[in-house]
Amino acid sequence: MEAFDNTLLSNYIQTVQQRTQALYENTRGSKQSSMLAEDCLEELFSALEELSIAEEELRQQNEMLIAAQSEIEAERQRYQELFEFAPDAYLITDLYGIIREANRVALQQFNIAHRHLIQKPLISFIPEHQRQAFRSILNQLPTIYRVQEWEVMVCGRKREPFIAAITVEAVLDQQGKATALRWLIRDITNRKRTEAQLQDTQLQNLELIEIDRLKDQFMATISHELRTPMNAILGFSRLIGDRVALLGDGRLNQMVDHVVRNSHHLLAMIEELLDFSKLKSRKLELRPAGFDLV
């Protein structure tokens, strides 16, 4: 849109005014012949005044139009800067995926010059094994209007393929008909790698938790299995100690006492293992009892 140049109209109005004034001066000498001319000239002056008012209004509208053009240009420049320096790749294509516009990040991702990217089909950067699915979604976009976080493998020129999260939206005209497509392409390779590492870590944690559970279960089972024979060993050791005491053999009595002490020690360790297993499984029961603190 261009502002209307009213300079020619203003000059034309001034010229008509000058000629009208000259004609009026020339016809003032003859009273009889100039009455009709004076009436015509008066009407002409009125028309010129109205035309001057219209010219002034036109000038004001022209100034408003220039101001509106400046605002539109500033808004267009702001949009262009947002488009060009966005942190993600932005593309505008037609409904068939032919690239019309591309920002700086898109050129970096595809590793291609701007003049070579424009008019190129976007599907040419998609691996062959994914092109059928890509084409299927592309054909549906004029009716479904939007697809968000669509994960696709993208292959740039002479660089490693990367995983992209694509959000694409149809541009609609005043009748609601799709006329173009806007694409946001985000490289999520690092995010996917981090997610995979996090998943591996979570799996390892689950394995460690299961190993720890099996260890506790094993310790509890072994402790129960050991406590029964240890009680038997301790009981029989005491019986043997009573018999040996009657014989009066000091050396043999010392050996039996050694067996009894070690049996008590092993039994105490087994009891501690059982208490620890119960504590970890939150099954330890406290038995409060009174005692003389002094």
PDB file of C-alpha atoms in Angstrom:
ATOM      1  CA  MET A   1       0.000   0.000   0.000  1.00  0.00           C
ATOM      2  CA  GLU A   2       1.327   3.484  -0.940  1.00  0.00           C
ATOM      3  CA  ALA A   3       0.320   6.855   0.439  1.00  0.00           C
ATOM      4  CA  PHE A   4      -1.728   9.038  -1.900  1.00  0.00           C
ATOM      5  CA  ASP A   5       0.293  11.964  -3.324  1.00  0.00           C
ATOM      6  CA  ASN A   6      -2.063  14.967  -3.184  1.00  0.00           C
ATOM      7  CA  THR A   7       0.495  17.539  -4.468  1.00  0.00           C
ATOM      8  CA  LEU A   8      -0.943  17.419  -7.997  1.00  0.00           C
ATOM      9  CA  LEU A   9      -4.474  17.897  -6.663  1.00  0.00           C
ATOM     10  CA  SER A  10      -3.397  20.886  -4.579  1.00  0.00           C
ATOM     11  CA  ASN A  11      -1.618  22.507  -7.545  1.00  0.00           C
ATOM     12  CA  TYR A  12      -4.625  21.881  -9.722  1.00  0.00           C
ATOM     13  CA  ILE A  13      -6.970  23.540  -7.202  1.00  0.00           C
ATOM     14  CA  GLN A  14      -4.702  26.602  -6.977  1.00  0.00           C
ATOM     15  CA  THR A  15      -4.573  26.888 -10.770  1.00  0.00           C
ATOM     16  CA  VAL A  16      -8.368  26.733 -11.009  1.00  0.00           C
ATOM     17  CA  GLN A  17      -8.705  29.375  -8.285  1.00  0.00           C
ATOM     18  CA  GLN A  18      -6.297  31.704 -10.080  1.00  0.00           C
ATOM     19  CA  ARG A  19      -8.079  31.335 -13.407  1.00  0.00           C
ATOM     20  CA  THR A  20     -11.474  31.810 -11.769  1.00  0.00           C
ATOM     21  CA  GLN A  21     -10.287  34.976 -10.037  1.00  0.00           C
ATOM     22  CA  ALA A  22      -8.960  36.332 -13.328  1.00  0.00           C
ATOM     23  CA  LEU A  23     -12.222  35.529 -15.081  1.00  0.00           C
ATOM     24  CA  TYR A  24     -14.165  37.249 -12.309  1.00  0.00           C
ATOM     25  CA  GLU A  25     -12.072  40.430 -12.624  1.00  0.00           C
ATOM     26  CA  ASN A  26     -12.525  40.489 -16.401  1.00  0.00           C
ATOM     27  CA  THR A  27     -16.318  40.277 -16.200  1.00  0.00           C
ATOM     28  CA  ARG A  28     -16.871  42.938 -13.533  1.00  0.00           C
ATOM     29  CA  GLY A  29     -16.964  45.890 -16.031  1.00  0.00           C
ATOM     30  CA  SER A  30     -20.205  44.955 -17.813  1.00  0.00           C
ATOM     31  CA  LYS A  31     -23.176  44.894 -15.487  1.00  0.00           C
ATOM     32  CA  GLN A  32     -25.737  43.532 -17.958  1.00  0.00           C
ATOM     33  CA  SER A  33     -23.618  40.803 -19.454  1.00  0.00           C
ATOM     34  CA  SER A  34     -21.838  39.760 -16.334  1.00  0.00           C
ATOM     35  CA  MET A  35     -24.766  38.904 -14.013  1.00  0.00           C
ATOM     36  CA  LEU A  36     -25.009  35.338 -15.256  1.00  0.00           C
ATOM     37  CA  ALA A  37     -21.246  34.986 -15.221  1.00  0.00           C
ATOM     38  CA  GLU A  38     -21.088  36.260 -11.646  1.00  0.00           C
ATOM     39  CA  ASP A  39     -23.653  33.691 -10.558  1.00  0.00           C
ATOM     40  CA  CYS A  40     -21.664  30.974 -12.253  1.00  0.00           C
ATOM     41  CA  LEU A  41     -18.471  32.220 -10.724  1.00  0.00           C
ATOM     42  CA  GLU A  42     -20.008  32.312  -7.250  1.00  0.00           C
ATOM     43  CA  GLU A  43     -21.080  28.708  -7.663  1.00  0.00           C
ATOM     44  CA  LEU A  44     -17.619  27.881  -8.927  1.00  0.00           C
ATOM     45  CA  PHE A  45     -16.026  29.549  -5.903  1.00  0.00           C
ATOM     46  CA  SER A  46     -18.309  27.525  -3.635  1.00  0.00           C
ATOM     47  CA  ALA A  47     -17.338  24.356  -5.443  1.00  0.00           C
ATOM     48  CA  LEU A  48     -13.663  25.286  -5.111  1.00  0.00           C
ATOM     49  CA  GLU A  49     -14.091  25.892  -1.386  1.00  0.00           C
ATOM     50  CA  GLU A  50     -15.707  22.489  -1.004  1.00  0.00           C
ATOM     51  CA  LEU A  51     -12.937  21.000  -3.085  1.00  0.00           C
ATOM     52  CA  SER A  52     -10.337  22.661  -0.849  1.00  0.00           C
ATOM     53  CA  ILE A  53     -12.027  21.180   2.222  1.00  0.00           C
ATOM     54  CA  ALA A  54     -12.035  17.787   0.548  1.00  0.00           C
ATOM     55  CA  GLU A  55      -8.360  18.248  -0.312  1.00  0.00           C
ATOM     56  CA  GLU A  56      -7.602  19.014   3.357  1.00  0.00           C
ATOM     57  CA  GLU A  57      -9.475  15.931   4.498  1.00  0.00           C
ATOM     58  CA  LEU A  58      -7.623  13.904   1.897  1.00  0.00           C
ATOM     59  CA  ARG A  59      -4.320  15.246   3.213  1.00  0.00           C
ATOM     60  CA  GLN A  60      -5.236  14.222   6.758  1.00  0.00           C
ATOM     61  CA  GLN A  61      -6.237  10.751   5.586  1.00  0.00           C
ATOM     62  CA  ASN A  62      -2.976  10.557   3.692  1.00  0.00           C
ATOM     63  CA  GLU A  63      -1.033  11.381   6.885  1.00  0.00           C
ATOM     64  CA  MET A  64      -2.982   8.742   8.806  1.00  0.00           C
ATOM     65  CA  LEU A  65      -2.218   6.239   6.076  1.00  0.00           C
ATOM     66  CA  ILE A  66       1.493   7.033   6.256  1.00  0.00           C
ATOM     67  CA  ALA A  67       1.440   6.555  10.036  1.00  0.00           C
ATOM     68  CA  ALA A  68      -0.400   3.250   9.646  1.00  0.00           C
ATOM     69  CA  GLN A  69       2.157   2.151   7.066  1.00  0.00           C
ATOM     70  CA  SER A  70       4.972   2.942   9.524  1.00  0.00           C
ATOM     71  CA  GLU A  71       3.298   0.892  12.249  1.00  0.00           C
ATOM     72  CA  ILE A  72       2.773  -2.002   9.856  1.00  0.00           C
ATOM     73  CA  GLU A  73       6.377  -1.859   8.734  1.00  0.00           C
ATOM     74  CA  ALA A  74       7.602  -1.796  12.361  1.00  0.00           C
ATOM     75  CA  GLU A  75       5.403  -4.785  13.202  1.00  0.00           C
ATOM     76  CA  ARG A  76       6.620  -6.650  10.116  1.00  0.00           C
ATOM     77  CA  GLN A  77      10.230  -5.934  11.068  1.00  0.00           C
ATOM     78  CA  ARG A  78       9.602  -7.159  14.631  1.00  0.00           C
ATOM     79  CA  TYR A  79       8.011 -10.354  13.338  1.00  0.00           C
ATOM     80  CA  GLN A  80      10.917 -10.879  10.933  1.00  0.00           C
ATOM     81  CA  GLU A  81      13.435 -10.511  13.754  1.00  0.00           C
ATOM     82  CA  LEU A  82      11.499 -12.955  15.957  1.00  0.00           C
ATOM     83  CA  PHE A  83      11.328 -15.365  13.041  1.00  0.00           C
ATOM     84  CA  GLU A  84      14.982 -15.008  12.093  1.00  0.00           C
ATOM     85  CA  PHE A  85      16.572 -15.170  15.550  1.00  0.00           C
ATOM     86  CA  ALA A  86      14.284 -17.745  17.172  1.00  0.00           C
ATOM     87  CA  PRO A  87      16.149 -20.482  19.115  1.00  0.00           C
ATOM     88  CA  ASP A  88      14.464 -23.224  17.053  1.00  0.00           C
ATOM     89  CA  ALA A  89      14.155 -23.841  13.339  1.00  0.00           C
ATOM     90  CA  TYR A  90      11.149 -22.153  11.725  1.00  0.00           C
ATOM     91  CA  LEU A  91       9.906 -22.894   8.221  1.00  0.00           C
ATOM     92  CA  ILE A  92       6.985 -21.789   6.101  1.00  0.00           C
ATOM     93  CA  THR A  93       5.928 -24.136   3.321  1.00  0.00           C
ATOM     94  CA  ASP A  94       3.017 -24.501   0.975  1.00  0.00           C
ATOM     95  CA  LEU A  95       0.477 -27.274   1.497  1.00  0.00           C
ATOM     96  CA  TYR A  96       2.751 -29.702  -0.373  1.00  0.00           C
ATOM     97  CA  GLY A  97       5.726 -29.097   1.927  1.00  0.00           C
ATOM     98  CA  ILE A  98       7.719 -26.902  -0.492  1.00  0.00           C
ATOM     99  CA  ILE A  99       9.853 -24.534   1.600  1.00  0.00           C
ATOM    100  CA  ARG A 100       9.067 -20.822   1.122  1.00  0.00           C
ATOM    101  CA  GLU A 101      10.823 -19.253   4.118  1.00  0.00           C
ATOM    102  CA  ALA A 102      13.441 -20.454   6.604  1.00  0.00           C
ATOM    103  CA  ASN A 103      15.214 -18.841   9.540  1.00  0.00           C
ATOM    104  CA  ARG A 104      18.853 -18.965  10.602  1.00  0.00           C
ATOM    105  CA  VAL A 105      18.571 -22.053  12.840  1.00  0.00           C
ATOM    106  CA  ALA A 106      16.872 -24.006  10.043  1.00  0.00           C
ATOM    107  CA  LEU A 107      19.827 -23.315   7.763  1.00  0.00           C
ATOM    108  CA  GLN A 108      22.183 -24.572  10.475  1.00  0.00           C
ATOM    109  CA  GLN A 109      20.163 -27.718  11.150  1.00  0.00           C
ATOM    110  CA  PHE A 110      19.903 -28.647   7.495  1.00  0.00           C
ATOM    111  CA  ASN A 111      23.480 -27.467   6.822  1.00  0.00           C
ATOM    112  CA  ILE A 112      22.470 -25.788   3.584  1.00  0.00           C
ATOM    113  CA  ALA A 113      22.543 -22.255   2.138  1.00  0.00           C
ATOM    114  CA  HIS A 114      19.342 -20.209   2.039  1.00  0.00           C
ATOM    115  CA  ARG A 115      19.215 -20.023  -1.753  1.00  0.00           C
ATOM    116  CA  HIS A 116      19.441 -23.812  -1.988  1.00  0.00           C
ATOM    117  CA  LEU A 117      16.870 -24.479   0.749  1.00  0.00           C
ATOM    118  CA  ILE A 118      14.099 -22.297  -0.667  1.00  0.00           C
ATOM    119  CA  GLN A 119      11.780 -24.135  -3.105  1.00  0.00           C
ATOM    120  CA  LYS A 120      13.102 -27.467  -1.850  1.00  0.00           C
ATOM    121  CA  PRO A 121      10.594 -30.106  -0.582  1.00  0.00           C
ATOM    122  CA  LEU A 122      10.910 -30.657   3.160  1.00  0.00           C
ATOM    123  CA  ILE A 123      10.418 -34.405   2.713  1.00  0.00           C
ATOM    124  CA  SER A 124      13.832 -34.619   1.026  1.00  0.00           C
ATOM    125  CA  PHE A 125      15.386 -34.223   4.498  1.00  0.00           C
ATOM    126  CA  ILE A 126      13.416 -37.176   5.891  1.00  0.00           C
ATOM    127  CA  PRO A 127      14.931 -40.716   5.799  1.00  0.00           C
ATOM    128  CA  GLU A 128      13.400 -42.976   3.169  1.00  0.00           C
ATOM    129  CA  HIS A 129      11.923 -45.418   5.692  1.00  0.00           C
ATOM    130  CA  GLN A 130       9.924 -42.564   7.312  1.00  0.00           C
ATOM    131  CA  ARG A 131       8.790 -40.734   4.181  1.00  0.00           C
ATOM    132  CA  GLN A 132       5.543 -42.653   3.740  1.00  0.00           C
ATOM    133  CA  ALA A 133       4.398 -41.813   7.284  1.00  0.00           C
ATOM    134  CA  PHE A 134       5.583 -38.211   6.827  1.00  0.00           C
ATOM    135  CA  ARG A 135       3.658 -37.859   3.571  1.00  0.00           C
ATOM    136  CA  SER A 136       0.531 -39.313   5.192  1.00  0.00           C
ATOM    137  CA  ILE A 137       0.572 -36.677   7.966  1.00  0.00           C
ATOM    138  CA  LEU A 138       1.395 -33.928   5.469  1.00  0.00           C
ATOM    139  CA  ASN A 139      -1.663 -34.785   3.370  1.00  0.00           C
ATOM    140  CA  GLN A 140      -3.906 -34.575   6.462  1.00  0.00           C
ATOM    141  CA  LEU A 141      -2.679 -31.172   7.660  1.00  0.00           C
ATOM    142  CA  PRO A 142      -5.080 -29.055   5.523  1.00  0.00           C
ATOM    143  CA  THR A 143      -7.965 -30.697   7.411  1.00  0.00           C
ATOM    144  CA  ILE A 144      -6.555 -31.443  10.896  1.00  0.00           C
ATOM    145  CA  TYR A 145      -4.734 -28.045  10.967  1.00  0.00           C
ATOM    146  CA  ARG A 146      -2.182 -28.891  13.699  1.00  0.00           C
ATOM    147  CA  VAL A 147       0.231 -31.623  14.827  1.00  0.00           C
ATOM    148  CA  GLN A 148       2.323 -31.140  17.982  1.00  0.00           C
ATOM    149  CA  GLU A 149       5.524 -32.830  19.224  1.00  0.00           C
ATOM    150  CA  TRP A 150       5.713 -35.105  16.194  1.00  0.00           C
ATOM    151  CA  GLU A 151       9.026 -36.980  16.530  1.00  0.00           C
ATOM    152  CA  VAL A 152      10.789 -37.529  13.204  1.00  0.00           C
ATOM    153  CA  MET A 153      14.350 -38.310  12.184  1.00  0.00           C
ATOM    154  CA  VAL A 154      15.814 -35.466  10.095  1.00  0.00           C
ATOM    155  CA  CYS A 155      18.890 -35.704   7.855  1.00  0.00           C
ATOM    156  CA  GLY A 156      20.821 -32.529   7.073  1.00  0.00           C
ATOM    157  CA  ARG A 157      23.386 -32.150   4.333  1.00  0.00           C
ATOM    158  CA  LYS A 158      26.667 -33.895   5.246  1.00  0.00           C
ATOM    159  CA  ARG A 159      25.869 -34.152   8.956  1.00  0.00           C
ATOM    160  CA  GLU A 160      24.631 -36.777  11.376  1.00  0.00           C
ATOM    161  CA  PRO A 161      20.842 -37.328  11.428  1.00  0.00           C
ATOM    162  CA  PHE A 162      19.094 -35.921  14.472  1.00  0.00           C
ATOM    163  CA  ILE A 163      15.784 -36.563  16.213  1.00  0.00           C
ATOM    164  CA  ALA A 164      13.403 -33.634  15.771  1.00  0.00           C
ATOM    165  CA  ALA A 165      10.208 -32.740  17.595  1.00  0.00           C
ATOM    166  CA  ILE A 166       8.022 -31.060  14.971  1.00  0.00           C
ATOM    167  CA  THR A 167       5.040 -28.832  15.603  1.00  0.00           C
ATOM    168  CA  VAL A 168       3.247 -27.842  12.400  1.00  0.00           C
ATOM    169  CA  GLU A 169       0.180 -25.651  12.007  1.00  0.00           C
ATOM    170  CA  ALA A 170      -1.883 -24.625   9.005  1.00  0.00           C
ATOM    171  CA  VAL A 171      -2.204 -20.942   8.034  1.00  0.00           C
ATOM    172  CA  LEU A 172      -5.862 -20.144   7.333  1.00  0.00           C
ATOM    173  CA  ASP A 173      -7.363 -17.407   5.180  1.00  0.00           C
ATOM    174  CA  GLN A 174     -10.493 -15.391   6.049  1.00  0.00           C
ATOM    175  CA  GLN A 175     -12.714 -18.218   4.802  1.00  0.00           C
ATOM    176  CA  GLY A 176     -10.952 -20.725   7.106  1.00  0.00           C
ATOM    177  CA  LYS A 177      -9.190 -22.492   4.248  1.00  0.00           C
ATOM    178  CA  ALA A 178      -5.589 -23.668   4.708  1.00  0.00           C
ATOM    179  CA  THR A 179      -3.175 -21.754   2.477  1.00  0.00           C
ATOM    180  CA  ALA A 180       0.266 -22.556   3.949  1.00  0.00           C
ATOM    181  CA  LEU A 181       2.011 -24.464   6.744  1.00  0.00           C
ATOM    182  CA  ARG A 182       4.166 -23.164   9.602  1.00  0.00           C
ATOM    183  CA  TRP A 183       6.790 -25.563  10.973  1.00  0.00           C
ATOM    184  CA  LEU A 184       8.717 -25.488  14.249  1.00  0.00           C
ATOM    185  CA  ILE A 185      11.547 -28.044  14.226  1.00  0.00           C
ATOM    186  CA  ARG A 186      13.407 -28.639  17.496  1.00  0.00           C
ATOM    187  CA  ASP A 187      16.500 -30.828  17.770  1.00  0.00           C
ATOM    188  CA  ILE A 188      15.804 -33.138  20.740  1.00  0.00           C
ATOM    189  CA  THR A 189      18.745 -35.510  20.284  1.00  0.00           C
ATOM    190  CA  ASN A 190      20.319 -34.482  23.595  1.00  0.00           C
ATOM    191  CA  ARG A 191      16.966 -34.715  25.359  1.00  0.00           C
ATOM    192  CA  LYS A 192      16.362 -38.230  24.034  1.00  0.00           C
ATOM    193  CA  ARG A 193      19.886 -39.251  25.046  1.00  0.00           C
ATOM    194  CA  THR A 194      19.303 -37.881  28.551  1.00  0.00           C
ATOM    195  CA  GLU A 195      15.948 -39.662  28.771  1.00  0.00           C
ATOM    196  CA  ALA A 196      17.621 -42.931  27.753  1.00  0.00           C
ATOM    197  CA  GLN A 197      20.324 -42.464  30.376  1.00  0.00           C
ATOM    198  CA  LEU A 198      17.700 -41.665  32.991  1.00  0.00           C
ATOM    199  CA  GLN A 199      15.753 -44.770  32.026  1.00  0.00           C
ATOM    200  CA  ASP A 200      18.907 -46.903  32.332  1.00  0.00           C
ATOM    201  CA  THR A 201      19.603 -45.369  35.745  1.00  0.00           C
ATOM    202  CA  GLN A 202      16.063 -46.072  36.891  1.00  0.00           C
ATOM    203  CA  LEU A 203      16.367 -49.657  35.671  1.00  0.00           C
ATOM    204  CA  GLN A 204      19.651 -50.071  37.535  1.00  0.00           C
ATOM    205  CA  ASN A 205      18.048 -48.641  40.670  1.00  0.00           C
ATOM    206  CA  LEU A 206      15.216 -51.136  40.404  1.00  0.00           C
ATOM    207  CA  GLU A 207      17.733 -53.937  40.002  1.00  0.00           C
ATOM    208  CA  LEU A 208      19.656 -52.726  43.056  1.00  0.00           C
ATOM    209  CA  ILE A 209      16.448 -52.515  45.089  1.00  0.00           C
ATOM    210  CA  GLU A 210      15.548 -56.062  44.069  1.00  0.00           C
ATOM    211  CA  ILE A 211      19.050 -57.303  44.919  1.00  0.00           C
ATOM    212  CA  ASP A 212      18.840 -55.618  48.304  1.00  0.00           C
ATOM    213  CA  ARG A 213      15.429 -57.179  48.928  1.00  0.00           C
ATOM    214  CA  LEU A 214      16.721 -60.627  48.015  1.00  0.00           C
ATOM    215  CA  LYS A 215      19.738 -60.107  50.265  1.00  0.00           C
ATOM    216  CA  ASP A 216      17.520 -59.176  53.204  1.00  0.00           C
ATOM    217  CA  GLN A 217      15.263 -62.126  52.506  1.00  0.00           C
ATOM    218  CA  PHE A 218      18.291 -64.403  52.323  1.00  0.00           C
ATOM    219  CA  MET A 219      19.719 -63.049  55.569  1.00  0.00           C
ATOM    220  CA  ALA A 220      16.415 -63.447  57.379  1.00  0.00           C
ATOM    221  CA  THR A 221      16.013 -67.007  56.128  1.00  0.00           C
ATOM    222  CA  ILE A 222      19.585 -67.993  56.975  1.00  0.00           C
ATOM    223  CA  SER A 223      19.284 -66.398  60.402  1.00  0.00           C
ATOM    224  CA  HIS A 224      16.171 -68.429  61.161  1.00  0.00           C
ATOM    225  CA  GLU A 225      17.803 -71.573  59.863  1.00  0.00           C
ATOM    226  CA  LEU A 226      20.958 -70.990  61.918  1.00  0.00           C
ATOM    227  CA  ARG A 227      19.226 -70.105  65.162  1.00  0.00           C
ATOM    228  CA  THR A 228      17.572 -73.541  65.544  1.00  0.00           C
ATOM    229  CA  PRO A 229      20.811 -75.615  65.362  1.00  0.00           C
ATOM    230  CA  MET A 230      22.675 -73.058  67.464  1.00  0.00           C
ATOM    231  CA  ASN A 231      20.134 -73.428  70.258  1.00  0.00           C
ATOM    232  CA  ALA A 232      20.618 -77.195  70.051  1.00  0.00           C
ATOM    233  CA  ILE A 233      24.403 -76.841  70.123  1.00  0.00           C
ATOM    234  CA  LEU A 234      24.222 -74.470  73.081  1.00  0.00           C
ATOM    235  CA  GLY A 235      21.849 -76.786  75.010  1.00  0.00           C
ATOM    236  CA  PHE A 236      23.919 -79.896  74.463  1.00  0.00           C
ATOM    237  CA  SER A 237      27.112 -77.987  75.293  1.00  0.00           C
ATOM    238  CA  ARG A 238      25.659 -77.071  78.659  1.00  0.00           C
ATOM    239  CA  LEU A 239      24.699 -80.714  79.316  1.00  0.00           C
ATOM    240  CA  ILE A 240      28.209 -81.832  78.376  1.00  0.00           C
ATOM    241  CA  GLY A 241      29.626 -79.119  80.634  1.00  0.00           C
ATOM    242  CA  ASP A 242      27.611 -80.439  83.580  1.00  0.00           C
ATOM    243  CA  ARG A 243      28.921 -83.996  82.985  1.00  0.00           C
ATOM    244  CA  VAL A 244      32.489 -82.797  82.550  1.00  0.00           C
ATOM    245  CA  ALA A 245      32.321 -80.816  85.796  1.00  0.00           C
ATOM    246  CA  LEU A 246      31.612 -84.078  87.662  1.00  0.00           C
ATOM    247  CA  LEU A 247      34.749 -85.693  86.213  1.00  0.00           C
ATOM    248  CA  GLY A 248      37.007 -83.011  87.621  1.00  0.00           C
ATOM    249  CA  ASP A 249      39.051 -82.688  84.400  1.00  0.00           C
ATOM    250  CA  GLY A 250      40.009 -78.983  84.285  1.00  0.00           C
ATOM    251  CA  ARG A 251      41.305 -79.027  80.719  1.00  0.00           C
ATOM    252  CA  LEU A 252      38.176 -80.697  79.379  1.00  0.00           C
ATOM    253  CA  ASN A 253      35.986 -78.353  81.410  1.00  0.00           C
ATOM    254  CA  GLN A 254      37.803 -75.339  79.890  1.00  0.00           C
ATOM    255  CA  MET A 255      37.205 -76.631  76.368  1.00  0.00           C
ATOM    256  CA  VAL A 256      33.496 -77.072  77.035  1.00  0.00           C
ATOM    257  CA  ASP A 257      33.281 -73.543  78.480  1.00  0.00           C
ATOM    258  CA  HIS A 258      34.973 -72.240  75.327  1.00  0.00           C
ATOM    259  CA  VAL A 259      32.349 -73.989  73.169  1.00  0.00           C
ATOM    260  CA  VAL A 260      29.522 -72.556  75.277  1.00  0.00           C
ATOM    261  CA  ARG A 261      30.895 -68.983  75.096  1.00  0.00           C
ATOM    262  CA  ASN A 262      31.335 -69.114  71.338  1.00  0.00           C
ATOM    263  CA  SER A 263      27.860 -70.592  70.958  1.00  0.00           C
ATOM    264  CA  HIS A 264      26.423 -67.666  72.927  1.00  0.00           C
ATOM    265  CA  HIS A 265      28.393 -65.242  70.738  1.00  0.00           C
ATOM    266  CA  LEU A 266      27.145 -66.821  67.506  1.00  0.00           C
ATOM    267  CA  LEU A 267      23.584 -66.879  68.793  1.00  0.00           C
ATOM    268  CA  ALA A 268      23.801 -63.185  69.716  1.00  0.00           C
ATOM    269  CA  MET A 269      25.033 -62.349  66.178  1.00  0.00           C
ATOM    270  CA  ILE A 270      22.176 -64.363  64.661  1.00  0.00           C
ATOM    271  CA  GLU A 271      19.673 -62.477  66.845  1.00  0.00           C
ATOM    272  CA  GLU A 272      21.164 -59.161  65.675  1.00  0.00           C
ATOM    273  CA  LEU A 273      20.834 -60.227  62.046  1.00  0.00           C
ATOM    274  CA  LEU A 274      17.185 -61.085  62.660  1.00  0.00           C
ATOM    275  CA  ASP A 275      16.570 -57.734  64.361  1.00  0.00           C
ATOM    276  CA  PHE A 276      18.282 -55.893  61.482  1.00  0.00           C
ATOM    277  CA  SER A 277      16.148 -57.741  58.918  1.00  0.00           C
ATOM    278  CA  LYS A 278      13.001 -56.920  60.872  1.00  0.00           C
ATOM    279  CA  LEU A 279      14.076 -53.285  61.161  1.00  0.00           C
ATOM    280  CA  LYS A 280      14.556 -52.933  57.385  1.00  0.00           C
ATOM    281  CA  SER A 281      11.221 -54.601  56.694  1.00  0.00           C
ATOM    282  CA  ARG A 282       9.589 -52.416  59.373  1.00  0.00           C
ATOM    283  CA  LYS A 283       8.484 -55.474  61.324  1.00  0.00           C
ATOM    284  CA  LEU A 284      10.608 -54.935  64.441  1.00  0.00           C
ATOM    285  CA  GLU A 285       8.460 -54.929  67.558  1.00  0.00           C
ATOM    286  CA  LEU A 286       9.594 -53.077  70.656  1.00  0.00           C
ATOM    287  CA  ARG A 287       8.938 -54.704  74.048  1.00  0.00           C
ATOM    288  CA  PRO A 288       9.136 -51.957  76.711  1.00  0.00           C
ATOM    289  CA  ALA A 289      10.273 -53.156  80.154  1.00  0.00           C
ATOM    290  CA  GLY A 290      10.971 -51.390  83.416  1.00  0.00           C
ATOM    291  CA  PHE A 291      14.477 -51.392  84.948  1.00  0.00           C
ATOM    292  CA  ASP A 292      16.442 -49.771  87.746  1.00  0.00           C
ATOM    293  CA  LEU A 293      18.322 -46.878  86.113  1.00  0.00           C
ATOM    294  CA  VAL A 294      20.706 -46.621  89.121  1.00  0.00           C
TER     295      VAL A 294
END
